[in-house]
Short mmCIF file of C-alpha atoms in Angstrom, two decimals:
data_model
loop_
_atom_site.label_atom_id
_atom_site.label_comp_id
_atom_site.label_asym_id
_atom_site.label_seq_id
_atom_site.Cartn_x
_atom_site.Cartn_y
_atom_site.Cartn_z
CA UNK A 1271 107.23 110.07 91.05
CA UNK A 1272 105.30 109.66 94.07
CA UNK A 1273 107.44 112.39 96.07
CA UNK A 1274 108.22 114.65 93.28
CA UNK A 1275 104.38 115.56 93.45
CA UNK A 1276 104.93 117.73 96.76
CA UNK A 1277 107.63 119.86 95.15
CA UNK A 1278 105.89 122.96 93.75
CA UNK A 1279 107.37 126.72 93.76
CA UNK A 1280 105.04 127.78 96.15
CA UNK A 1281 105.41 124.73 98.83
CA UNK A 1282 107.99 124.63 101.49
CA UNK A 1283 109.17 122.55 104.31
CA UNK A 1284 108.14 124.76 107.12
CA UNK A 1285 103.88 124.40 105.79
CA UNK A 1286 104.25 120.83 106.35
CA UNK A 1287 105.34 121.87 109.76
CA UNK A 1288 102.27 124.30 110.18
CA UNK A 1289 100.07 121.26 108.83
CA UNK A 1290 101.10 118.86 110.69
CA UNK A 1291 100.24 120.87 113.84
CA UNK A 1292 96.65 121.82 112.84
CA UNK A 1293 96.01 118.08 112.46
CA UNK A 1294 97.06 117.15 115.59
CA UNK A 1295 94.98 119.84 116.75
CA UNK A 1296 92.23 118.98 115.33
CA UNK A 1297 92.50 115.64 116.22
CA UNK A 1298 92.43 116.72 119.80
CA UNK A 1299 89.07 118.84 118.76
CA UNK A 1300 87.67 115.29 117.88
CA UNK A 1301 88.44 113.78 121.11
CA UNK A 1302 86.32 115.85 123.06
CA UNK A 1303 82.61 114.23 122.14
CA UNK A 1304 84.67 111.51 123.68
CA UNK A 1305 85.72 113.10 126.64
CA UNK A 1306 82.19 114.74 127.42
CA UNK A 1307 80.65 111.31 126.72
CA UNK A 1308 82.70 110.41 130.22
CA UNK A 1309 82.24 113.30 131.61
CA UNK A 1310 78.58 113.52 131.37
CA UNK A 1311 78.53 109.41 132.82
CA UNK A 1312 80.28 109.97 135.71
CA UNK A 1313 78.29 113.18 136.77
CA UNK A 1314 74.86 111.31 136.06
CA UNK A 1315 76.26 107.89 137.72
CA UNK A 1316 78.34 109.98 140.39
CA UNK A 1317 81.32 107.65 139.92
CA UNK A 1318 84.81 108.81 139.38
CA UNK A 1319 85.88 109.32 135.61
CA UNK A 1320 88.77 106.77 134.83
CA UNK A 1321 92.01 107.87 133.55
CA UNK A 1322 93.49 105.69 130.96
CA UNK A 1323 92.10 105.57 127.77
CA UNK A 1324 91.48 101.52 128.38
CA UNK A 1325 89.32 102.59 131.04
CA UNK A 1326 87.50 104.76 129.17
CA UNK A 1327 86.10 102.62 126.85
CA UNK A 1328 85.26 100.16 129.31
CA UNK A 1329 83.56 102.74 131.55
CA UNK A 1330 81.57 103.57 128.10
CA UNK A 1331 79.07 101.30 125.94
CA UNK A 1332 82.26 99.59 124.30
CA UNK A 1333 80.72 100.20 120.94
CA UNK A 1334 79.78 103.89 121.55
CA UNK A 1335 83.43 104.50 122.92
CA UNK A 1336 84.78 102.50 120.24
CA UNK A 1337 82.98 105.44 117.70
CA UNK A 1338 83.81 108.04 119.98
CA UNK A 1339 87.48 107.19 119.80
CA UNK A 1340 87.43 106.96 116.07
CA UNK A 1341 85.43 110.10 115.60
CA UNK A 1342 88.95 111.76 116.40
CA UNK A 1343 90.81 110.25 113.50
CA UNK A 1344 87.74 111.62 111.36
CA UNK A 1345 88.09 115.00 112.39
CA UNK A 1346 92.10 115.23 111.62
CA UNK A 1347 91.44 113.05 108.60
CA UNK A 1348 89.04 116.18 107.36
CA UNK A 1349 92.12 118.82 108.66
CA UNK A 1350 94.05 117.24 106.80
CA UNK A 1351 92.32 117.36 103.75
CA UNK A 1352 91.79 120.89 103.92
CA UNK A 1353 95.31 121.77 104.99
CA UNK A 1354 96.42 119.55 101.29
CA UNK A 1355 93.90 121.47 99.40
CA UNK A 1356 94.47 125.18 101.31
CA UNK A 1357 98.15 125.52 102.25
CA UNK A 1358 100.00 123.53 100.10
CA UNK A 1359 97.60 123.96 97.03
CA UNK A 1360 97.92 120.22 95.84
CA UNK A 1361 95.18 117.61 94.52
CA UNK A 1362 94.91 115.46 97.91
CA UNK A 1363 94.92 112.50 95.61
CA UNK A 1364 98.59 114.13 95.16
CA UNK A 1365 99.55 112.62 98.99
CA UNK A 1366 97.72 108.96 98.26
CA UNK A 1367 99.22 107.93 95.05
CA UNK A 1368 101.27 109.24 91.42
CA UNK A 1369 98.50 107.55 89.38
CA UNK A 1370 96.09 108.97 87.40
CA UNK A 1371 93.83 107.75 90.07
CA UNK A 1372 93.50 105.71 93.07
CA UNK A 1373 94.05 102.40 92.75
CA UNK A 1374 91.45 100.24 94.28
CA UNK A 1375 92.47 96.72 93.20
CA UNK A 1376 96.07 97.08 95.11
CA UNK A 1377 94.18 98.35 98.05
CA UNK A 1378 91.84 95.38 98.05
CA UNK A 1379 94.85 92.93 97.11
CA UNK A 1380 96.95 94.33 100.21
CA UNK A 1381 93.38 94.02 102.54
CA UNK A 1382 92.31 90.81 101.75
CA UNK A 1383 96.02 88.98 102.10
CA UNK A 1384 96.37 90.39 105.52
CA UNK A 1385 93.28 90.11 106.83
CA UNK A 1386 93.04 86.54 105.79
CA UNK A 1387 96.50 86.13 107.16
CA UNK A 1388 95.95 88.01 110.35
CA UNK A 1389 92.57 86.07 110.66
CA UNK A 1390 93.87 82.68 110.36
CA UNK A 1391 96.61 83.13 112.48
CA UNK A 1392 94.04 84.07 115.11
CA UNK A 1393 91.87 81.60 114.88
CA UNK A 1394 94.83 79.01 114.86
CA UNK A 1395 95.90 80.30 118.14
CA UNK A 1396 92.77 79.61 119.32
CA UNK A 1397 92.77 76.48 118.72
CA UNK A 1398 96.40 75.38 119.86
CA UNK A 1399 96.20 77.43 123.06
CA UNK A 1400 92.51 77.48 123.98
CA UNK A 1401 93.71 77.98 127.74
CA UNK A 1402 94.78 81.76 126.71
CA UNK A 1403 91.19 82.94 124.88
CA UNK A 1404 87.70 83.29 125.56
CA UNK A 1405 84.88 82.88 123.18
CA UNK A 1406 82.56 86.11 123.73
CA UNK A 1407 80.46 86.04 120.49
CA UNK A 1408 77.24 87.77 121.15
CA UNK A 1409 75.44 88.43 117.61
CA UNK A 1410 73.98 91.76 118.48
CA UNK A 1411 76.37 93.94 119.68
CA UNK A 1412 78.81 92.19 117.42
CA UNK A 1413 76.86 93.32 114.01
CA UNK A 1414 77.19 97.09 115.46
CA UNK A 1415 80.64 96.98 115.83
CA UNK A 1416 81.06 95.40 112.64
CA UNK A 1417 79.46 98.59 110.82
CA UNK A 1418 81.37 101.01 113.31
CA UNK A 1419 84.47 99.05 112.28
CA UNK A 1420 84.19 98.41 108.94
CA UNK A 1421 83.20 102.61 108.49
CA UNK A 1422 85.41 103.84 110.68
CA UNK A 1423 88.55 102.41 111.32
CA UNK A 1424 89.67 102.38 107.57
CA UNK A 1425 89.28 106.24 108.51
CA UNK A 1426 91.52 105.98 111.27
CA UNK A 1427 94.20 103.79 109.05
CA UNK A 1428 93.96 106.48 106.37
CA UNK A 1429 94.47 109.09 109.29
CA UNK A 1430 97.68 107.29 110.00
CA UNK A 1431 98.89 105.92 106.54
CA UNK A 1432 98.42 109.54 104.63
CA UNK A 1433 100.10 111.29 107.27
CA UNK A 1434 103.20 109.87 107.73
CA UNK A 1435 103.57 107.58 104.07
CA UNK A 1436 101.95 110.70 102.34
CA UNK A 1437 102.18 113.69 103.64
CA UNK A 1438 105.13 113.67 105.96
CA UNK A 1439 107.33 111.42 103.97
CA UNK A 1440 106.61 114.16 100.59
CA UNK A 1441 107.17 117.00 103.42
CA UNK A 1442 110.46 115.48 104.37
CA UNK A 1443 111.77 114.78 100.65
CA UNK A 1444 111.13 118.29 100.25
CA UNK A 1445 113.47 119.06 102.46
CA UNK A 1446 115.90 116.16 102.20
CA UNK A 1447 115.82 115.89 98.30
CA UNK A 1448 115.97 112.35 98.61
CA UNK A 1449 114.30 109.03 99.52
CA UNK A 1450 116.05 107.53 102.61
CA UNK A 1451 115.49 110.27 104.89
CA UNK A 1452 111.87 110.43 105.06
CA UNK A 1453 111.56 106.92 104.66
CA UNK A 1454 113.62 106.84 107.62
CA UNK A 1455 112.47 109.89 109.75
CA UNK A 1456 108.60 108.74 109.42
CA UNK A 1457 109.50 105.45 110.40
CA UNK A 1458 110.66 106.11 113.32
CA UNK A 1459 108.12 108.75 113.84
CA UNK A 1460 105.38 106.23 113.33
CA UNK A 1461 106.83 103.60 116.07
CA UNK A 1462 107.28 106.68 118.74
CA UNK A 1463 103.46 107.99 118.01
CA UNK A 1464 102.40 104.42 118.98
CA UNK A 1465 104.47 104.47 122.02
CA UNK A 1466 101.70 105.85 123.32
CA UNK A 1467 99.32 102.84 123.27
CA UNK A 1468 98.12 100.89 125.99
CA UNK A 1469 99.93 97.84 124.78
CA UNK A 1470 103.32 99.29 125.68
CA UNK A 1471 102.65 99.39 129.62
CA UNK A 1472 102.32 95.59 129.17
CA UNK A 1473 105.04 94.35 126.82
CA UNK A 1474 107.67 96.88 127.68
CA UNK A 1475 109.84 99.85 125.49
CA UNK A 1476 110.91 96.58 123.23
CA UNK A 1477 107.71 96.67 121.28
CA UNK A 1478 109.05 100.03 119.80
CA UNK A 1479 111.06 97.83 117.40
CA UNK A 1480 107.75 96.40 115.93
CA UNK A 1481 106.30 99.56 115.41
CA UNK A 1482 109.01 101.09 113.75
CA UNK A 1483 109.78 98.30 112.10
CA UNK A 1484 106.20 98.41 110.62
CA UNK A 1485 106.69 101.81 109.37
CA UNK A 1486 109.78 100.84 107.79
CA UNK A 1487 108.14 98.01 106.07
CA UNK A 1488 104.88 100.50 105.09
CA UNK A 1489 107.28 103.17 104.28
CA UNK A 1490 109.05 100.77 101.48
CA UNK A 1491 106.17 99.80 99.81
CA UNK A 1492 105.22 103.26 99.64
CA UNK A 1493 108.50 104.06 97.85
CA UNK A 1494 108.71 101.27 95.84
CA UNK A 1495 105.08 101.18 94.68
CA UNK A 1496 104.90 104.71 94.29
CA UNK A 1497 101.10 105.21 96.33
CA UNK A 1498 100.16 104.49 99.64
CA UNK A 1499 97.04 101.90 98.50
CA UNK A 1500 98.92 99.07 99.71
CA UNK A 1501 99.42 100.18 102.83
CA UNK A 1502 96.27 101.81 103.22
CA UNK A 1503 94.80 98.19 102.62
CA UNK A 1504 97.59 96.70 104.88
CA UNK A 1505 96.56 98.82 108.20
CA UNK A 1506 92.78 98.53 107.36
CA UNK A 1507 93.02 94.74 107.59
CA UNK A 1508 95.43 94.98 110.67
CA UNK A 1509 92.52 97.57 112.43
CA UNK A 1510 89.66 95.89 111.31
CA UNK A 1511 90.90 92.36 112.54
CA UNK A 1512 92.28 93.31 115.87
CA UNK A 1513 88.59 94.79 116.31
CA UNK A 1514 85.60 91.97 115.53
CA UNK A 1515 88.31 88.95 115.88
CA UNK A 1516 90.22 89.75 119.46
CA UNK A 1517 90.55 91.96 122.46
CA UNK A 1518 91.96 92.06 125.53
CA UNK A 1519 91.87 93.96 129.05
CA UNK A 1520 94.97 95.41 127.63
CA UNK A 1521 94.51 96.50 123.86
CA UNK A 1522 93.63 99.84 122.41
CA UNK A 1523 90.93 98.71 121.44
CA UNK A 1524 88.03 97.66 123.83
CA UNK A 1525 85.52 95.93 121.59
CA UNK A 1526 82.59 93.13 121.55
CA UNK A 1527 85.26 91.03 119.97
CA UNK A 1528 84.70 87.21 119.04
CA UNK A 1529 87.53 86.20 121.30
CA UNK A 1530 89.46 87.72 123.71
CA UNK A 1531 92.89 86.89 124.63
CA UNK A 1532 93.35 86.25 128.77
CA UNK A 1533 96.88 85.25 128.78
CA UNK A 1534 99.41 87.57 130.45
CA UNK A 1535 101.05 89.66 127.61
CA UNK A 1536 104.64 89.72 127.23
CA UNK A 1537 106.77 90.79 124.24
CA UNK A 1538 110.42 89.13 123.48
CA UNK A 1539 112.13 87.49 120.48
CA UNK A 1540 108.90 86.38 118.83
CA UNK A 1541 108.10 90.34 117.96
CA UNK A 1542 110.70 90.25 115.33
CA UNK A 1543 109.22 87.30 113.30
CA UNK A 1544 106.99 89.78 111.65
CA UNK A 1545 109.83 92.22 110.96
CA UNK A 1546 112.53 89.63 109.34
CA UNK A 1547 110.41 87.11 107.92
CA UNK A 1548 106.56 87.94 107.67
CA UNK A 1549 107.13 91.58 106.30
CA UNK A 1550 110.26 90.84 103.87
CA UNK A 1551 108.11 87.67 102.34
CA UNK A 1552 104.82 90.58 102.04
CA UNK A 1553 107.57 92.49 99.78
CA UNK A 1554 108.44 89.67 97.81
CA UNK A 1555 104.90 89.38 97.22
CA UNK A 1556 103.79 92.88 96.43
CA UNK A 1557 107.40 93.29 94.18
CA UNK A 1558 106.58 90.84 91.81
CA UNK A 1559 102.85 90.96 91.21
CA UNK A 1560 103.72 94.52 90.61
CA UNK A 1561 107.00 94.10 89.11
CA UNK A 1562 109.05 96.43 91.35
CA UNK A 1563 112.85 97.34 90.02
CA UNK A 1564 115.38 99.56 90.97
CA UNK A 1565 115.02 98.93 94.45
CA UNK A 1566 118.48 100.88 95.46
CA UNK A 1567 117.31 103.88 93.66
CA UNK A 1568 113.80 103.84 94.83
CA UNK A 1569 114.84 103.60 98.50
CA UNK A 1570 117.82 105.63 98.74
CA UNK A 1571 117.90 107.70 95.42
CA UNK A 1572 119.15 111.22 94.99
CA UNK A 1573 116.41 113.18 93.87
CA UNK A 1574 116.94 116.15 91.02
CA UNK A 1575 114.93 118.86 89.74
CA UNK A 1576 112.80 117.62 86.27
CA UNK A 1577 109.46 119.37 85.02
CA UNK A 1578 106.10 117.47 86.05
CA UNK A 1579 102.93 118.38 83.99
CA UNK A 1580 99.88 119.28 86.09
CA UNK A 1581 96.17 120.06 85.21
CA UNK A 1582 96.13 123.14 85.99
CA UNK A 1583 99.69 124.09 86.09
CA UNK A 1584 103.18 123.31 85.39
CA UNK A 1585 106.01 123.59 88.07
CA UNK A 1586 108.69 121.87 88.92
CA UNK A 1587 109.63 118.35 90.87
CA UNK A 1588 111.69 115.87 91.56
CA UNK A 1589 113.10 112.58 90.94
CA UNK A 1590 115.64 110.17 92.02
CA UNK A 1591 118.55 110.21 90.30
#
């Protein structure tokens, strides 16, 4: 029932268009503390602002830019909160889950098998390529970005996850009036937003498949889970590893990592383990602790007008047929 929560009388497609916009907008709002952070550096140091984002952090206290960055994702996070709650006139629990209420455990279970997953494989590398990494553990700075990571980069994953597996994906079964479409059309609008990230100048357009891959993967368990906590937990883990475990001169993220990686970055066949065996043995996982069924249905299922009972009002959704 998780989409079938978007579709009352007074919401239609074109406010998820309006919404969409003002969150991007104020996302941009947020990335100006950022931006006068540089500004006010390189008029005070009298060197030349850098241009890419990379750069920026670097050119920055890593951990201050680090917050800075973030700060952005808090500000749209906020938008779209209020653009739930004013436009569209839903609980914003409504775009995070069909449960009574949130639930915690699944986020938990989905953060701690990744991050121990993402962590090991880390630390594994480490150890059977020691030529490509560097150990840069330095306790102080690495306890701030620990709080600034472990605050604010769920923030940023939330940004991300209730956008596109939430909002977008109930936007776009409004409009479709069934699953496969907007598990589709944010998937691929998830991989393209990321496009944009620092990575891509290094490994090449083929990374695209990863990241749309990953939003195909996050955009089933959405469906078939009916909630976005396990992929809420998922991209936390992913975010908050990548941060305090490894960096690189080439990363989005510029932090006072334990390692960094050193080794020239390239992207080829080994970007679709994740996608084809990683990510299909994660649903095989999540589907029978939580007993998924119907998977045809859930993924690609008609959807058809039924009555949904509300707190403070009755109107009428959706489900798959």
């Amino acid at each position: 029932m998780f989409l079938a929560q978007a579709n009352k009388q007074e919401n239609h497609f074109f406010k998820y268009v309006i919404g969409f916009i003002i969150v991007i907008a104020a996302m941009f709002l947020g990335y100006l503390p950022f931006g006068m952070a540089i500004a006010i550096k390189s008029m005070t140091t009298g060197k030349p602002a850098p241009v890419t984002e990379v750069e920026m952090m670097r050119y920055l206290d890593l951990n201050l830019g680090l917050f800075l960055l973030l700060l952005s994702f808090a500000v749209a996070l906020l938008a779209l909160f209020l653009v739930v709650k004013g436009i569209h006139k839903q609980h914003f629990k409504e775009i995070i889950t069909s449960r009574p209420k949130i639930d915690w455990n699944r986020f938990f279970f989905a953060f701690l098998i990744w991050f121990v997953f993402s962590a090991g494989t880390i630390v594994l590398m480490y150890f059977i390529e020691p030529e490509n990494y560097v150990l840069q553990f330095r306790l102080q700075p690495f306890l701030l970005l620990a709080a600034i990571a472990i605050v604010m980069i769920p923030v940023q994953t939330s940004l991300e996850e209730l956008l596109f597996r939430g909002y977008l994906m109930q936007g776009f079964g409004l409009l479709a009036r069934n699953r496969w479409v907007p598990l589709v059309i944010t998937s691929v609008g998830f991989g393209v937003l990321h496009l944009a990230n620092p990575e891509v100048d290094k490994m090449g357009y083929i990374i695209a498949f990863y990241y749309i891959g990953t939003g195909l993967f996050l955009g089933i368990v959405t469906l078939m889970d009916e909630g976005t906590e396990l992929p809420l937990g998922f991209h936390a883990a992913n975010n908050v590893t990548a941060a305090l475990l490894i960096t690189s001169d080439w990363s989005a993220f510029q932090t006072h990592s334990i390692f960094k990686d050193i080794s020239e970055p390239s992207a080829g066949w080994d970007i679709f383990i994740p996608l084809f065996v990683i990510y299909p043995l994660l649903l095989l996982i999540f589907g029978r602790k939580y007993k998924w069924h119907s998977w045809k249905e859930k993924l690609t299922g008609k959807i058809k007008p039924i009555t949904i009972p509300d707190t403070n009002q009755s109107y009428t959704g959706y489900e798959q047929s």
